[in-house]
Amino acid sequence: MYINQRYIIRDKLYFMIGYRKANGDFMTRIVEEKRDLIVERHPENLIEETLNYFGFDLRGAVKSAGTILGELKMSPFIVNPNNTVCLLPAKSPIRGSLVYMNIQHIENIEPYGKGTIVMCSGNRSIILPSRTTHLVTKVSQARTLRRTIIERNSGIERKIIYRYCRDTGRFIIHNDGDPD
């Protein structure tokens, strides 16, 4: 398997797993639709580089996701705004075993022993040491985030009208279609 130095996260990504080499350096295994590859970088560096490529940063992506979903531990976030690739961190980075899944390819989640098996499109799967109910909730939150971003970027969301209130001297937000 060829070792890459760089990688931009696109919609073909199924999931990526970070691990340490024997010398302590981080590597990332990338699992895509038709290929697997290794990148000599930490997964968070790949995420940051992808976001920078599109003019964003990780801190902003996580903060933006927090404004939509509320403050969550290990929140999903949009990493590629062109393809609305939403990554879901599946395990704590503190443990040194990082897994980020692209929710576009998740087809099914089932219990598997003490963990969970996540089945992706293209007959790919990964077994995680997470509770199934926890993972199902996280995937639902990630899909909500992705759907919200798609709606906002395509003009589907309801229009917001700002009206000035003379009594209070403030602007009041009205959604289009709400009674006055």
PDB file of N, CA and C in Angstrom, residues 31-69:
ATOM      1  N   VAL A  31     -10.239   4.899   4.274  1.00  0.00           N
ATOM      2  CA  VAL A  31     -11.031   3.882   3.587  1.00  0.00           C
ATOM      3  C   VAL A  31     -12.032   4.617   2.697  1.00  0.00           C
ATOM      4  N   GLU A  32     -11.866   4.411   1.398  1.00  0.00           N
ATOM      5  CA  GLU A  32     -12.740   5.035   0.409  1.00  0.00           C
ATOM      6  C   GLU A  32     -13.563   3.973  -0.301  1.00  0.00           C
ATOM      7  N   GLU A  33     -14.332   4.434  -1.251  1.00  0.00           N
ATOM      8  CA  GLU A  33     -15.214   3.557  -2.012  1.00  0.00           C
ATOM      9  C   GLU A  33     -14.457   2.407  -2.677  1.00  0.00           C
ATOM     10  N   LYS A  34     -13.384   2.718  -3.381  1.00  0.00           N
ATOM     11  CA  LYS A  34     -12.687   1.682  -4.145  1.00  0.00           C
ATOM     12  C   LYS A  34     -11.234   1.494  -3.743  1.00  0.00           C
ATOM     13  N   ARG A  35     -10.791   2.156  -2.700  1.00  0.00           N
ATOM     14  CA  ARG A  35      -9.390   2.008  -2.310  1.00  0.00           C
ATOM     15  C   ARG A  35      -9.187   2.323  -0.837  1.00  0.00           C
ATOM     16  N   ASP A  36      -8.109   1.793  -0.317  1.00  0.00           N
ATOM     17  CA  ASP A  36      -7.627   2.118   1.022  1.00  0.00           C
ATOM     18  C   ASP A  36      -6.253   2.748   0.844  1.00  0.00           C
ATOM     19  N   LEU A  37      -5.946   3.736   1.655  1.00  0.00           N
ATOM     20  CA  LEU A  37      -4.616   4.319   1.594  1.00  0.00           C
ATOM     21  C   LEU A  37      -4.165   4.769   2.967  1.00  0.00           C
ATOM     22  N   ILE A  38      -2.882   4.978   3.083  1.00  0.00           N
ATOM     23  CA  ILE A  38      -2.271   5.439   4.327  1.00  0.00           C
ATOM     24  C   ILE A  38      -1.726   6.840   4.090  1.00  0.00           C
ATOM     25  N   VAL A  39      -1.942   7.724   5.055  1.00  0.00           N
ATOM     26  CA  VAL A  39      -1.408   9.077   4.990  1.00  0.00           C
ATOM     27  C   VAL A  39      -0.565   9.293   6.239  1.00  0.00           C
ATOM     28  N   GLU A  40       0.633   9.826   6.061  1.00  0.00           N
ATOM     29  CA  GLU A  40       1.548  10.046   7.179  1.00  0.00           C
ATOM     30  C   GLU A  40       1.204  11.328   7.927  1.00  0.00           C
ATOM     31  N   ARG A  41       0.010  11.408   8.438  1.00  0.00           N
ATOM     32  CA  ARG A  41      -0.417  12.579   9.200  1.00  0.00           C
ATOM     33  C   ARG A  41      -1.469  12.147  10.209  1.00  0.00           C
ATOM     34  N   HIS A  42      -1.611  12.943  11.237  1.00  0.00           N
ATOM     35  CA  HIS A  42      -2.643  12.746  12.249  1.00  0.00           C
ATOM     36  C   HIS A  42      -3.996  13.054  11.602  1.00  0.00           C
ATOM     37  N   PRO A  43      -5.069  12.319  11.944  1.00  0.00           N
ATOM     38  CA  PRO A  43      -6.389  12.596  11.354  1.00  0.00           C
ATOM     39  C   PRO A  43      -6.835  14.045  11.529  1.00  0.00           C
ATOM     40  N   GLU A  44      -6.570  14.629  12.685  1.00  0.00           N
ATOM     41  CA  GLU A  44      -6.980  16.023  12.901  1.00  0.00           C
ATOM     42  C   GLU A  44      -6.212  16.973  11.992  1.00  0.00           C
ATOM     43  N   ASN A  45      -4.966  16.634  11.649  1.00  0.00           N
ATOM     44  CA  ASN A  45      -4.213  17.452  10.689  1.00  0.00           C
ATOM     45  C   ASN A  45      -4.842  17.370   9.303  1.00  0.00           C
ATOM     46  N   LEU A  46      -5.287  16.173   8.917  1.00  0.00           N
ATOM     47  CA  LEU A  46      -5.965  16.016   7.623  1.00  0.00           C
ATOM     48  C   LEU A  46      -7.263  16.819   7.585  1.00  0.00           C
ATOM     49  N   ILE A  47      -7.992  16.783   8.678  1.00  0.00           N
ATOM     50  CA  ILE A  47      -9.248  17.541   8.771  1.00  0.00           C
ATOM     51  C   ILE A  47      -8.957  19.032   8.674  1.00  0.00           C
ATOM     52  N   GLU A  48      -7.972  19.494   9.429  1.00  0.00           N
ATOM     53  CA  GLU A  48      -7.604  20.916   9.423  1.00  0.00           C
ATOM     54  C   GLU A  48      -7.128  21.351   8.037  1.00  0.00           C
ATOM     55  N   GLU A  49      -6.311  20.533   7.388  1.00  0.00           N
ATOM     56  CA  GLU A  49      -5.825  20.866   6.044  1.00  0.00           C
ATOM     57  C   GLU A  49      -6.965  20.927   5.034  1.00  0.00           C
ATOM     58  N   THR A  50      -7.914  20.013   5.140  1.00  0.00           N
ATOM     59  CA  THR A  50      -9.067  20.031   4.233  1.00  0.00           C
ATOM     60  C   THR A  50      -9.896  21.289   4.457  1.00  0.00           C
ATOM     61  N   LEU A  51     -10.165  21.609   5.709  1.00  0.00           N
ATOM     62  CA  LEU A  51     -10.939  22.820   6.008  1.00  0.00           C
ATOM     63  C   LEU A  51     -10.198  24.070   5.536  1.00  0.00           C
ATOM     64  N   ASN A  52      -8.882  24.134   5.752  1.00  0.00           N
ATOM     65  CA  ASN A  52      -8.090  25.274   5.287  1.00  0.00           C
ATOM     66  C   ASN A  52      -8.126  25.391   3.766  1.00  0.00           C
ATOM     67  N   TYR A  53      -8.114  24.263   3.088  1.00  0.00           N
ATOM     68  CA  TYR A  53      -8.183  24.240   1.626  1.00  0.00           C
ATOM     69  C   TYR A  53      -9.446  24.954   1.137  1.00  0.00           C
ATOM     70  N   PHE A  54     -10.537  24.801   1.880  1.00  0.00           N
ATOM     71  CA  PHE A  54     -11.806  25.428   1.507  1.00  0.00           C
ATOM     72  C   PHE A  54     -12.031  26.772   2.208  1.00  0.00           C
ATOM     73  N   GLY A  55     -11.028  27.242   2.957  1.00  0.00           N
ATOM     74  CA  GLY A  55     -11.119  28.556   3.586  1.00  0.00           C
ATOM     75  C   GLY A  55     -11.746  28.560   4.963  1.00  0.00           C
ATOM     76  N   PHE A  56     -11.722  27.431   5.670  1.00  0.00           N
ATOM     77  CA  PHE A  56     -12.307  27.320   7.002  1.00  0.00           C
ATOM     78  C   PHE A  56     -11.283  26.733   7.965  1.00  0.00           C
ATOM     79  N   ASP A  57     -11.667  26.581   9.216  1.00  0.00           N
ATOM     80  CA  ASP A  57     -10.800  25.899  10.179  1.00  0.00           C
ATOM     81  C   ASP A  57     -11.633  25.008  11.093  1.00  0.00           C
ATOM     82  N   LEU A  58     -10.949  24.087  11.780  1.00  0.00           N
ATOM     83  CA  LEU A  58     -11.631  23.089  12.607  1.00  0.00           C
ATOM     84  C   LEU A  58     -12.395  23.735  13.755  1.00  0.00           C
ATOM     85  N   ARG A  59     -11.780  24.706  14.389  1.00  0.00           N
ATOM     86  CA  ARG A  59     -12.451  25.371  15.512  1.00  0.00           C
ATOM     87  C   ARG A  59     -13.771  26.005  15.067  1.00  0.00           C
ATOM     88  N   GLY A  60     -13.746  26.658  13.911  1.00  0.00           N
ATOM     89  CA  GLY A  60     -14.956  27.276  13.377  1.00  0.00           C
ATOM     90  C   GLY A  60     -16.002  26.252  12.963  1.00  0.00           C
ATOM     91  N   ALA A  61     -15.553  25.135  12.387  1.00  0.00           N
ATOM     92  CA  ALA A  61     -16.488  24.081  11.966  1.00  0.00           C
ATOM     93  C   ALA A  61     -17.199  23.473  13.167  1.00  0.00           C
ATOM     94  N   VAL A  62     -16.450  23.227  14.238  1.00  0.00           N
ATOM     95  CA  VAL A  62     -17.048  22.654  15.450  1.00  0.00           C
ATOM     96  C   VAL A  62     -17.970  23.673  16.121  1.00  0.00           C
ATOM     97  N   LYS A  63     -17.549  24.936  16.134  1.00  0.00           N
ATOM     98  CA  LYS A  63     -18.381  25.989  16.734  1.00  0.00           C
ATOM     99  C   LYS A  63     -19.676  26.165  15.941  1.00  0.00           C
ATOM    100  N   SER A  64     -19.579  26.134  14.623  1.00  0.00           N
ATOM    101  CA  SER A  64     -20.759  26.248  13.767  1.00  0.00           C
ATOM    102  C   SER A  64     -21.722  25.091  14.003  1.00  0.00           C
ATOM    103  N   ALA A  65     -21.182  23.881  14.101  1.00  0.00           N
ATOM    104  CA  ALA A  65     -22.026  22.713  14.389  1.00  0.00           C
ATOM    105  C   ALA A  65     -22.695  22.864  15.747  1.00  0.00           C
ATOM    106  N   GLY A  66     -21.976  23.445  16.709  1.00  0.00           N
ATOM    107  CA  GLY A  66     -22.530  23.661  18.043  1.00  0.00           C
ATOM    108  C   GLY A  66     -23.688  24.640  18.047  1.00  0.00           C
ATOM    109  N   THR A  67     -23.645  25.645  17.167  1.00  0.00           N
ATOM    110  CA  THR A  67     -24.761  26.595  17.114  1.00  0.00           C
ATOM    111  C   THR A  67     -26.009  25.949  16.522  1.00  0.00           C
ATOM    112  N   ILE A  68     -25.830  24.945  15.684  1.00  0.00           N
ATOM    113  CA  ILE A  68     -26.975  24.258  15.076  1.00  0.00           C
ATOM    114  C   ILE A  68     -27.500  23.146  15.976  1.00  0.00           C
ATOM    115  N   LEU A  69     -26.595  22.346  16.538  1.00  0.00           N
ATOM    116  CA  LEU A  69     -26.992  21.167  17.313  1.00  0.00           C
ATOM    117  C   LEU A  69     -27.009  21.392  18.817  1.00  0.00           C
TER     118      LEU A  69
END
